[in-house]
XYZ file of C-alpha atoms in Angstrom:
713
model
C 165.427 162.574 61.718
C 168.857 164.221 61.654
C 170.322 161.212 63.501
C 168.752 158.830 60.992
C 170.211 160.821 58.093
C 173.631 160.713 59.731
C 173.439 156.935 60.115
C 172.349 156.553 56.489
C 175.175 158.824 55.334
C 177.735 156.864 57.299
C 176.335 153.622 55.889
C 176.554 155.024 52.367
C 180.149 156.128 52.945
C 181.040 152.692 54.292
C 179.446 151.004 51.284
C 181.271 153.335 48.899
C 184.572 152.711 50.687
C 184.049 148.962 50.518
C 183.405 149.250 46.779
C 186.739 150.986 46.165
C 189.395 148.676 44.688
C 191.971 147.573 47.233
C 195.480 148.925 46.790
C 196.989 145.466 46.563
C 200.577 146.609 46.306
C 200.212 148.615 49.497
C 198.697 145.654 51.366
C 201.479 143.331 50.244
C 204.453 145.637 50.685
C 203.531 146.908 54.126
C 203.980 143.309 55.272
C 207.470 142.812 53.831
C 209.609 141.004 56.443
C 212.745 142.771 57.689
C 215.837 141.381 59.440
C 218.529 143.236 61.373
C 220.481 140.314 62.839
C 221.617 136.761 62.162
C 218.343 135.468 63.586
C 218.278 131.766 62.751
C 214.454 131.726 62.881
C 214.143 134.631 60.438
C 215.525 133.014 57.269
C 213.884 134.089 54.015
C 212.957 131.990 51.004
C 212.743 132.505 47.264
C 211.141 129.843 45.108
C 208.574 128.858 42.522
C 206.613 126.208 44.420
C 208.501 123.211 43.042
C 211.962 124.528 43.869
C 213.083 126.855 46.638
C 216.200 128.238 48.282
C 216.229 129.612 51.819
C 218.902 132.150 52.756
C 220.404 133.722 55.850
C 220.888 137.420 56.569
C 223.645 137.675 53.926
C 221.091 136.935 51.209
C 222.749 133.585 50.457
C 223.475 130.342 52.297
C 226.702 131.480 53.933
C 226.093 129.907 57.355
C 224.177 126.622 56.902
C 225.607 125.058 60.074
C 224.654 128.053 62.205
C 221.080 128.007 60.903
C 220.643 124.204 61.019
C 218.548 124.298 64.194
C 216.458 127.278 63.080
C 214.691 127.838 59.782
C 217.350 125.862 57.946
C 218.923 126.971 54.675
C 217.567 124.384 52.272
C 217.794 124.133 48.515
C 215.102 121.605 47.694
C 212.879 120.550 44.817
C 210.058 118.198 43.924
C 212.515 116.000 42.017
C 215.467 115.916 44.421
C 215.233 112.600 46.283
C 217.854 110.123 47.471
C 217.907 106.563 48.817
C 220.631 104.811 50.738
C 221.831 101.416 49.569
C 219.693 98.409 50.517
C 222.281 95.631 50.924
C 219.842 93.452 52.885
C 217.359 93.591 50.025
C 214.449 94.651 52.218
C 211.119 94.389 50.419
C 208.137 96.579 51.238
C 205.869 93.560 51.782
C 208.114 92.488 54.675
C 206.762 95.488 56.605
C 203.152 94.291 56.327
C 201.227 92.968 59.312
C 197.822 91.268 59.375
C 194.942 92.738 61.411
C 191.316 91.829 62.007
C 189.244 94.938 62.672
C 185.879 93.246 62.298
C 185.315 94.035 58.629
C 184.866 90.363 57.838
C 188.332 89.815 56.358
C 192.017 90.101 57.171
C 193.634 93.463 56.463
C 197.348 93.998 55.826
C 198.934 97.269 56.949
C 202.416 98.697 56.436
C 203.505 99.198 60.017
C 206.574 99.542 62.219
C 207.940 96.492 64.033
C 209.697 96.928 67.368
C 211.447 93.569 67.681
C 214.758 93.043 65.827
C 214.536 91.049 62.624
C 213.746 91.474 58.961
C 210.275 93.002 59.485
C 211.826 95.686 61.696
C 214.664 96.290 59.251
C 212.273 96.458 56.308
C 209.892 98.876 58.012
C 212.717 101.193 59.061
C 214.458 101.164 55.656
C 211.273 101.824 53.691
C 210.216 104.493 56.161
C 213.529 106.311 55.741
C 213.927 105.873 51.984
C 213.633 107.729 49.758
C 214.281 111.019 51.535
C 214.367 114.518 50.150
C 217.864 115.932 49.706
C 219.578 119.298 49.851
C 220.726 120.110 46.314
C 223.560 122.483 47.234
C 224.340 125.553 49.332
C 225.288 128.742 47.486
C 226.922 131.250 49.809
C 229.680 133.702 50.635
C 232.886 132.667 52.402
C 232.472 134.746 55.577
C 232.860 134.452 59.353
C 229.481 134.881 61.022
C 230.732 136.816 64.040
C 232.219 139.516 61.774
C 228.967 140.286 59.931
C 227.423 143.524 61.265
C 224.982 146.322 60.322
C 222.435 143.908 58.824
C 219.504 145.392 56.937
C 217.545 142.781 54.971
C 214.115 142.935 53.320
C 212.082 140.504 51.276
C 209.992 142.474 48.783
C 206.905 140.283 48.504
C 205.635 142.249 45.498
C 208.690 141.298 43.388
C 210.036 138.171 45.107
C 213.485 139.776 45.517
C 215.490 139.661 48.764
C 217.634 142.746 49.347
C 220.426 142.237 51.924
C 222.904 144.831 53.158
C 225.614 144.280 55.762
C 229.185 145.102 56.703
C 232.019 142.595 56.802
C 235.486 143.541 58.058
C 234.844 147.158 57.144
C 233.482 146.376 53.675
C 229.889 147.107 52.737
C 227.961 144.346 50.963
C 224.753 144.635 48.969
C 223.295 141.273 47.888
C 220.119 140.712 45.869
C 218.623 137.243 45.564
C 215.777 136.031 43.360
C 214.342 132.794 41.949
C 213.075 132.194 38.437
C 209.301 131.537 38.439
C 209.534 128.506 36.115
C 213.087 127.170 36.274
C 214.985 125.737 39.250
C 217.328 128.671 39.146
C 218.446 131.301 41.637
C 220.153 134.528 40.620
C 222.210 136.821 42.811
C 223.967 140.147 42.435
C 226.741 140.875 44.928
C 228.128 144.404 45.165
C 231.071 145.138 47.459
C 234.465 146.806 47.452
C 235.876 143.690 49.170
C 238.375 142.380 46.610
C 238.784 139.193 48.673
C 235.159 138.137 48.483
C 234.486 134.525 47.544
C 231.328 132.747 46.381
C 230.992 129.181 47.628
C 229.018 126.179 46.442
C 228.867 123.289 48.899
C 227.183 119.900 48.533
C 226.102 118.232 51.799
C 225.531 114.486 51.861
C 221.974 113.404 52.795
C 221.375 112.419 56.410
C 218.188 110.417 56.046
C 217.049 111.665 59.452
C 213.442 112.186 60.463
C 213.689 115.967 60.949
C 216.743 118.044 60.142
C 218.397 120.221 57.505
C 219.325 117.110 55.442
C 223.012 118.103 55.637
C 225.813 115.738 56.569
C 228.916 117.908 56.179
C 231.311 115.149 57.279
C 230.603 112.488 54.643
C 232.810 113.070 51.608
C 233.681 109.814 49.895
C 230.083 109.074 48.853
C 229.375 112.655 47.884
C 231.408 114.023 44.994
C 231.119 116.526 42.185
C 233.165 117.225 39.114
C 233.500 119.792 36.375
C 231.455 118.211 33.622
C 232.529 120.927 31.247
C 233.278 124.602 30.946
C 231.255 126.114 28.143
C 232.993 129.483 28.287
C 234.881 131.703 30.673
C 231.539 132.746 32.131
C 229.864 129.366 32.551
C 230.748 126.377 34.748
C 228.731 123.152 34.549
C 229.086 120.768 37.470
C 227.908 117.210 37.886
C 226.997 115.894 41.305
C 227.259 112.160 41.951
C 225.849 110.319 44.977
C 225.773 106.667 45.858
C 222.002 106.347 46.166
C 219.051 107.163 43.997
C 217.478 110.460 43.074
C 214.160 110.344 41.264
C 214.446 106.596 41.834
C 216.694 105.914 38.831
C 219.855 108.021 39.097
C 221.666 110.120 41.672
C 223.383 112.296 39.111
C 222.231 115.840 38.485
C 223.772 119.037 37.245
C 224.418 122.582 38.389
C 225.257 125.420 36.039
C 226.836 128.610 37.312
C 226.575 131.423 34.786
C 228.541 134.571 35.632
C 227.086 137.489 33.709
C 228.940 140.319 35.455
C 232.329 140.446 37.165
C 235.448 138.323 36.921
C 235.781 135.076 38.816
C 238.139 132.155 39.046
C 237.876 128.759 40.689
C 240.109 128.210 43.709
C 241.244 124.576 43.666
C 241.527 123.480 47.277
C 241.817 119.790 46.432
C 245.152 119.911 44.666
C 245.087 117.921 41.436
C 242.080 115.834 42.516
C 239.337 116.212 39.879
C 236.524 115.444 42.311
C 235.260 117.610 45.149
C 232.123 118.572 47.038
C 232.745 122.244 47.702
C 233.910 125.008 45.395
C 235.285 128.475 46.081
C 235.272 131.207 43.458
C 237.283 134.388 43.925
C 235.329 137.461 42.786
C 237.557 140.569 42.999
C 235.364 142.985 41.004
C 233.017 145.524 42.579
C 229.955 143.759 41.157
C 229.470 140.022 40.704
C 226.216 138.654 39.334
C 225.470 135.051 38.519
C 222.723 132.496 38.116
C 222.803 129.034 39.667
C 220.538 126.429 38.071
C 219.868 122.865 39.270
C 218.521 120.260 36.834
C 218.285 116.508 36.349
C 219.148 116.147 32.695
C 221.245 118.081 30.242
C 219.494 120.175 27.660
C 221.785 121.652 24.979
C 219.073 124.158 24.118
C 218.917 125.476 27.692
C 219.158 129.262 27.505
C 221.557 130.942 29.893
C 219.955 133.802 31.772
C 221.353 136.909 33.390
C 220.491 138.240 36.826
C 218.470 141.058 35.255
C 216.419 138.602 33.173
C 215.593 136.459 36.214
C 214.747 139.493 38.326
C 212.399 140.837 35.657
C 210.701 137.438 35.282
C 210.202 137.364 39.052
C 208.762 140.886 39.112
C 206.228 140.011 36.441
C 205.308 136.729 38.084
C 204.692 138.151 41.544
C 202.857 141.189 40.250
C 200.492 138.845 38.421
C 200.234 136.538 41.453
C 199.112 139.301 43.772
C 196.917 140.963 41.140
C 195.059 137.884 39.882
C 194.524 136.179 43.210
C 192.363 137.217 46.140
C 193.414 139.847 48.656
C 192.263 140.901 52.130
C 192.834 144.371 53.580
C 192.643 144.741 57.374
C 193.742 148.391 57.534
C 190.184 149.625 58.220
C 189.801 147.430 61.316
C 190.042 149.042 64.750
C 190.754 145.871 66.708
C 194.479 146.112 67.579
C 195.000 142.484 66.584
C 194.010 143.133 62.961
C 197.486 144.317 61.954
C 199.036 141.025 63.048
C 196.331 138.974 61.363
C 196.941 140.770 58.059
C 200.692 140.130 58.397
C 200.074 136.425 58.896
C 197.689 136.267 55.953
C 199.987 138.021 53.470
C 203.123 136.143 54.500
C 201.269 132.819 54.468
C 200.189 133.477 50.880
C 203.815 134.003 49.886
C 205.202 131.036 51.831
C 202.680 128.601 50.392
C 203.343 129.894 46.879
C 207.102 129.303 47.148
C 206.912 126.006 49.066
C 203.652 124.310 48.061
C 202.953 125.120 44.401
C 204.742 122.203 42.785
C 203.557 119.112 40.969
C 203.484 116.840 44.040
C 201.826 117.297 47.416
C 204.102 119.275 49.758
C 205.818 118.075 52.893
C 204.817 119.751 56.138
C 207.996 121.847 56.108
C 207.799 122.483 52.372
C 211.044 122.950 50.467
C 212.825 124.510 53.444
C 214.063 121.581 55.542
C 213.092 117.970 56.102
C 210.432 116.578 58.395
C 209.312 112.956 58.307
C 212.293 112.324 55.982
C 211.032 114.905 53.493
C 207.949 112.838 52.664
C 204.517 114.351 52.338
C 201.391 113.473 54.283
C 198.172 113.156 52.331
C 195.978 113.920 55.342
C 197.666 117.335 55.315
C 197.116 118.138 51.627
C 193.753 119.761 52.403
C 195.409 122.113 54.880
C 198.170 123.024 52.441
C 196.238 123.233 49.181
C 192.529 123.973 49.692
C 193.315 127.655 50.174
C 194.685 127.971 46.622
C 191.177 127.460 45.206
C 189.641 129.885 47.704
C 192.288 132.587 47.154
C 192.078 132.720 43.373
C 194.806 130.249 42.347
C 192.942 127.021 41.502
C 195.546 126.158 38.838
C 198.066 125.545 41.645
C 195.733 123.157 43.437
C 195.083 121.359 40.156
C 198.830 120.942 39.609
C 199.347 118.940 42.793
C 195.995 117.143 42.630
C 197.038 115.647 39.293
C 199.717 113.652 41.142
C 196.935 111.363 42.389
C 196.547 109.950 38.881
C 200.121 108.653 38.925
C 199.677 106.721 42.184
C 196.203 105.263 41.622
C 197.641 101.768 40.930
C 199.454 101.855 44.282
C 196.330 103.057 46.091
C 194.280 100.344 44.402
C 196.729 97.700 45.609
C 196.456 99.004 49.183
C 192.658 98.740 49.101
C 192.821 95.288 47.547
C 195.265 93.835 50.069
C 192.986 95.097 52.864
C 189.868 93.603 51.274
C 188.197 96.818 50.116
C 187.034 98.220 46.805
C 188.295 101.281 44.970
C 191.472 103.059 46.048
C 192.773 103.702 49.545
C 195.055 106.711 49.560
C 198.269 106.318 51.458
C 199.152 108.677 54.297
C 202.916 109.204 54.346
C 204.591 108.862 50.979
C 206.896 110.261 48.284
C 206.517 110.980 44.545
C 206.310 107.242 43.773
C 203.253 106.812 46.017
C 204.969 104.082 48.029
C 203.357 103.788 51.451
C 205.779 104.511 54.283
C 205.376 102.035 57.159
C 203.888 103.671 60.232
C 202.327 102.572 63.501
C 199.874 105.489 63.146
C 199.753 106.793 59.586
C 198.793 103.551 57.877
C 195.613 103.388 59.975
C 194.365 106.922 59.298
C 191.340 107.380 57.045
C 190.640 111.111 57.000
C 192.977 111.574 54.039
C 190.573 109.444 51.992
C 187.853 112.044 51.228
C 190.354 114.851 50.527
C 190.581 114.324 46.733
C 186.785 114.547 46.490
C 186.694 117.768 48.524
C 189.604 119.300 46.585
C 188.160 118.331 43.206
C 184.885 119.943 44.287
C 186.707 123.165 45.192
C 188.264 123.194 41.724
C 184.830 122.664 40.180
C 183.324 125.511 42.200
C 186.147 127.867 41.204
C 185.841 127.115 37.464
C 183.813 128.757 34.716
C 181.206 126.756 32.758
C 183.677 125.431 30.181
C 186.198 124.332 32.762
C 183.537 122.722 34.930
C 182.893 120.175 32.185
C 186.610 119.611 31.725
C 187.137 119.056 35.444
C 184.214 116.635 35.710
C 185.677 114.493 32.957
C 189.201 114.793 34.279
C 188.611 113.835 37.914
C 185.575 111.558 37.654
C 187.626 108.386 38.128
C 189.445 109.729 41.181
C 186.140 110.798 42.735
C 184.455 107.496 41.882
C 187.268 105.202 43.027
C 187.743 107.186 46.237
C 184.028 106.912 47.052
C 183.981 103.193 46.280
C 186.542 102.591 49.006
C 184.597 104.752 51.440
C 181.405 102.830 50.815
C 183.121 99.465 51.227
C 184.983 100.551 54.376
C 181.774 101.488 56.208
C 180.548 98.439 58.159
C 176.865 97.614 58.532
C 175.711 97.145 62.129
C 172.768 94.730 61.839
C 171.771 95.072 65.474
C 171.226 98.835 65.228
C 170.527 99.107 61.482
C 173.290 101.590 60.816
C 176.741 101.946 59.253
C 179.759 102.492 61.471
C 183.396 103.420 60.939
C 185.870 101.296 62.851
C 189.343 99.837 62.606
C 190.966 103.229 62.115
C 192.947 105.916 63.876
C 191.094 109.225 63.564
C 192.544 112.677 63.015
C 192.915 112.895 66.783
C 195.817 110.463 66.743
C 195.790 109.676 70.470
C 193.005 107.136 69.807
C 193.795 103.518 68.897
C 192.660 101.666 65.798
C 191.613 98.423 67.501
C 189.180 100.106 69.895
C 187.891 103.175 68.051
C 184.370 103.263 66.588
C 182.710 106.259 64.956
C 185.076 109.206 65.381
C 182.918 112.303 64.750
C 184.940 114.147 62.111
C 185.392 111.035 59.990
C 181.677 110.207 60.225
C 180.739 113.676 59.010
C 183.426 113.622 56.307
C 182.151 110.262 55.008
C 178.661 111.668 54.584
C 179.850 114.923 53.029
C 182.233 113.325 50.511
C 179.829 110.567 49.457
C 177.178 113.227 48.838
C 179.623 115.218 46.710
C 180.522 112.054 44.785
C 176.817 111.508 44.088
C 176.510 115.086 42.828
C 179.366 114.428 40.430
C 177.512 111.434 39.038
C 174.380 113.523 38.570
C 176.304 116.345 36.893
C 177.605 113.810 34.377
C 174.145 112.423 33.668
C 174.745 109.218 35.646
C 172.380 107.687 38.201
C 173.180 107.943 41.881
C 174.840 104.894 43.403
C 172.312 103.072 45.555
C 175.133 101.565 47.620
C 176.496 105.002 48.426
C 173.027 106.307 49.284
C 172.507 103.420 51.670
C 175.627 104.432 53.600
C 174.702 108.127 53.490
C 171.199 107.489 54.837
C 172.196 105.050 57.578
C 175.508 106.455 58.729
C 175.709 106.729 62.518
C 175.009 110.061 64.214
C 177.754 111.681 66.267
C 177.979 110.201 69.753
C 177.429 112.534 72.709
C 177.486 112.383 76.498
C 176.271 115.091 78.878
C 175.477 117.332 75.881
C 179.068 117.188 74.609
C 180.276 115.306 71.548
C 182.732 112.514 72.230
C 186.094 111.927 70.555
C 184.593 108.600 69.442
C 181.545 106.538 70.302
C 183.928 104.230 72.173
C 185.430 107.069 74.247
C 182.835 107.904 76.955
C 185.675 109.215 79.152
C 186.547 111.905 76.594
C 186.269 114.807 79.040
C 188.011 113.151 81.975
C 191.026 111.523 80.268
C 193.869 113.706 78.971
C 194.414 111.272 76.098
C 191.162 112.509 74.588
C 191.697 116.217 75.280
C 195.138 116.508 73.718
C 196.370 116.584 70.135
C 193.719 117.729 67.599
C 190.218 118.628 68.774
C 188.991 116.899 65.616
C 185.395 116.854 66.831
C 185.183 120.547 65.867
C 186.080 119.685 62.270
C 182.732 117.930 61.923
C 181.151 121.379 61.528
C 183.531 124.025 60.259
C 185.774 122.282 57.782
C 182.523 120.615 56.765
C 179.013 122.025 56.522
C 176.304 121.058 58.968
C 174.803 117.590 58.464
C 171.793 115.768 59.954
C 174.266 113.722 62.009
C 175.020 116.741 64.190
C 172.999 118.800 66.674
C 174.113 122.440 66.676
C 173.298 122.934 70.342
C 175.536 120.061 71.368
C 178.258 121.212 68.972
C 178.127 124.739 70.422
C 178.477 123.303 73.930
C 181.438 121.273 72.714
C 183.082 124.355 71.199
C 182.776 126.234 74.485
C 184.191 123.308 76.452
C 187.150 123.017 74.086
C 187.892 126.741 74.261
C 187.893 126.712 78.052
C 189.372 123.320 78.889
C 191.434 121.834 76.055
C 195.113 121.092 76.589
C 196.169 123.851 74.204
C 199.857 123.195 74.828
C 199.338 119.812 73.116
C 197.926 121.237 69.875
C 199.174 121.836 66.325
C 199.104 124.868 64.058
C 195.958 123.932 62.146
C 193.930 123.352 65.315
C 193.439 127.110 65.721
C 191.912 127.739 62.268
C 189.848 124.554 62.643
C 188.430 125.951 65.885
C 187.836 129.314 64.218
C 185.903 127.711 61.351
C 183.709 125.842 63.807
C 183.027 129.022 65.779
C 182.140 130.897 62.581
C 179.579 128.289 61.523
C 178.207 128.246 65.063
C 177.521 131.984 64.754
C 180.173 132.982 67.293
C 182.606 135.180 65.345
C 184.296 136.616 68.434
C 185.424 133.115 69.354
C 186.610 132.646 65.770
C 188.918 135.671 66.092
C 190.081 134.605 69.540
C 190.948 131.134 68.236
C 192.878 132.440 65.220
C 194.995 134.733 67.394
C 195.220 132.636 70.551
C 198.577 133.237 72.295
C 199.932 129.685 72.228
C 203.355 128.373 71.226
C 201.995 126.389 68.280
C 200.108 129.471 67.095
C 203.275 131.572 66.876
C 204.124 133.206 63.532
C 207.774 134.173 63.047
C 209.167 137.311 61.391
C 209.186 135.461 58.045
C 205.569 134.336 58.533
C 206.306 130.702 59.348
C 204.075 128.949 61.884
C 206.430 127.824 64.676
C 205.562 124.634 66.567
C 208.530 123.652 68.717
C 212.268 123.054 68.625
C 211.804 120.172 66.205
C 209.234 121.721 63.871
C 210.360 125.325 63.586
C 208.009 125.776 60.631
C 204.691 124.113 59.864
C 202.947 125.004 56.613
C 199.590 123.297 57.380
C 199.141 126.026 59.981
C 199.676 128.722 57.338
C 197.301 127.013 54.917
C 194.673 126.513 57.603
C 194.873 130.194 58.499
C 194.189 131.199 54.881
C 191.281 128.774 54.568
C 189.732 130.015 57.801
C 190.083 133.685 56.822
C 188.564 132.992 53.384
C 185.598 131.350 55.085
C 185.249 134.114 57.676
C 185.153 136.689 54.861
C 183.282 134.969 52.018
C 181.245 132.607 54.173
C 179.813 129.299 53.051
C 176.904 128.017 51.014
C 173.623 129.528 52.179
C 175.262 132.233 54.307
C 174.170 135.691 53.127
C 176.108 137.966 55.472
C 179.378 139.550 54.405
C 182.271 138.691 56.718
C 180.175 136.263 58.801
C 183.230 135.039 60.692
C 184.087 138.509 62.046
C 182.236 140.397 64.803
C 179.681 142.854 63.388
C 180.505 145.545 65.948
C 182.481 147.744 63.546
C 185.907 146.696 64.848
C 186.523 144.228 62.004
C 185.853 146.115 58.775
C 187.716 143.620 56.589
C 187.796 144.543 52.889
C 188.516 141.758 50.430
C 188.370 140.801 46.773
C 188.240 137.483 44.952
C 187.656 135.078 47.844
C 185.355 132.085 47.383
C 183.073 130.553 50.034
C 183.367 127.053 51.419
C 180.635 124.464 50.803
C-alpha cells in the first residue's frame, strides 16, 4: 500500500510539474551560440526572414574571402536577383525536349542538353539565370591574423549579436542587429582605436551553382555612386549592375545613417565618381550606424538609430518565442537530450531569419547560394511545414501565397505536357520560371505539397480563419488535384491506377523506367483525399474522378516482406542505386498517415532493414527526421530518437545550429525544418494518437515538456 501511495505521489508530482509553464527565456538563452575563434563554419546571422546578413567573429562582414568556403557572409534578400546578358537571345522553349512516358500523348520537359548547340546553350543560360546576388558586405578594415581574444554570442531572445575582440592592442565591442520588418542592419562599434574604418564592399555576382555569390575581381560591370548626401550623418548610395534584378532593373540603393560618432569617406579612387568599395574613417570611441538596402527610393522613409532597431528586434524576438511553441528537454535524463534541445532551438531561429519571407526559400536560405540561389518546391514542405506546427502559421501563409503569382506558369507546364490543372515547377525563382534540369523537371512529389501545407494552415486556424483559408486556397487545392488525377494512368489489364513517367523523391531512379514509387503513391492518395475534404467543407460534391483514382490507386509493391523503391525495382535490396540517396519509402508512413495501400508489418520490416543496411553516407539532412517520423508511427520511439541523433556527417549540426552536409553544402535548411517537424510529431503526435510524447520512449528518460505544438494529420 505504501509503495502504491509513493507511485501515485510521484505521478501527481510529475503531472503538476508538466502543468507548470515553461520558462521560455531560459530554454532559449541557454542555447545561445558562442564563438571564441575565427571559425569559418561558425558564422552567425541576423535577419527577418526576407532579408538576412551573416557575419564573422568581428560581428560584421570583415573577412568575406576567408569565410567563402565556410558558412559564407551573405547579405541576401527575397528581391535581390541578377541575370547576365543574353546576347544569343536564348528562349526558354529551346530547352524543351519531347518524351513519351505512356500517358497517351507527347510531353515536353525543360531539360539539360549535353551536346553543343542552341538547346544546350538555352538550357544552361536559363538554368543559371536569374541568380540570387550578394547585396553588399558591411565590415571593418582589419587583418584577420591580428584579431585575438574573441568572445562572441548571439542572444537568441533579442536577436542581437555581441562580439568582443582585440586588434593590435585595441579592444573592440561590436553589436549587430537586424530590423524585423525592414531590410536594415544596425551596428554599434566601440573601441579606442582611432584608426578604425568601416567598409562597404559590393561583389559582382558569380552565377555559379554553389558559392558565396562574390566575384571580387570584376569591377567594370559593378559600380556604385553617391546618389546624394542628405546630411552629414546620412550617405545614400546607388548600385548599378549590367544585368537584371527583380527582372526589370539592376539598380538599388543603400543608405548609411550614422547616428553616433564622426565619420568621413576615404576616397581611394581619386576623382573617379564611381566605385564598388567604400572606406569610412571613424575616429570616435563609439560609432553606431544603420545600413539599409532597398529597391526604390521613398522620400518618406524614416531614418532609424541603432537603439531604435535594437529595441524593435528585442520586441520582435520576445514575441516570437512567447507566441510560438516551445519544447523543454531539461527534465530528460538521456544524455543526448541536451544536444537535441540545442538543435531544436537553433533551428527555430535559423528558419525564422532565413525562411520567413514572401517566396519559398532556397536550400541555403539567405546565407549563400546553392543551385544558383533558386528555390526547390519539393523542399518547401521541409522548410515551411514546421511553422504551422510550431505556432507561426502566418509565416507559412506568407510564402504559400507566392503560389498564386505563378499559377499561370504552372498551368502552362501542365498544358504543354497534356495534363489538366497546374503542374508545379521544381527548381525556380520568384517569377516561377522552370529551370531546365535532367532530374528536377521530372519530379512529382512537389505537386501535393500546396494541398498538405494549406491543410496545415486550416488545422492551425480558429473557426473564422478556417472559412477565410478555405475560400483563399480553394483554387490552388482544386487545380493541384486536377493535375494529380489526370497524371495517374489507368491500367486496364489490372484495373488500377499507376504513377509512371516520373523521377521519385529517391532521385537515383529514372523517369523512363519507374512505375509506382511508394511515397508518391501514398502522397497521391493522401492529397486527393484532403482535396475532397476541402470540397465537402465548402458544400461542394466530391469529385467522382478523384474518387476513382483514390479507390483504385495501386498498393505499395513489396518483395520478401520489404517494400520496394518502385514496383519496377525488384533489385532494390541488392543494388546500391536503390539503397542510396533518400530512403523515400519510409515517407509513405511518417510524413503521411497510414493508408490502406500499406501493410504495417511490411513497413516495420522495411524500417528495420533501412536502419541496419542503408548507405547512410549517401543521405541528406532530412532523411534522419523522415526515418524518425516513420519509426514514431510504427510505435518504435527508441528508433525515432536514434534516427534523429544518428552520428552521420549529413546529420551534423554546427555551433550556429546549421545542418552540415559536405564541403559544398555547408548548411542545409531542409534538415533543420525536418528536425522541427519530426520533434513536433514526436511530442504532439498525429490524428487518432492519444499518448503524450508518442515519439519518445516511455521509460522516463525522455520527459519532454512542451507548449503550443500541433499534431500532424
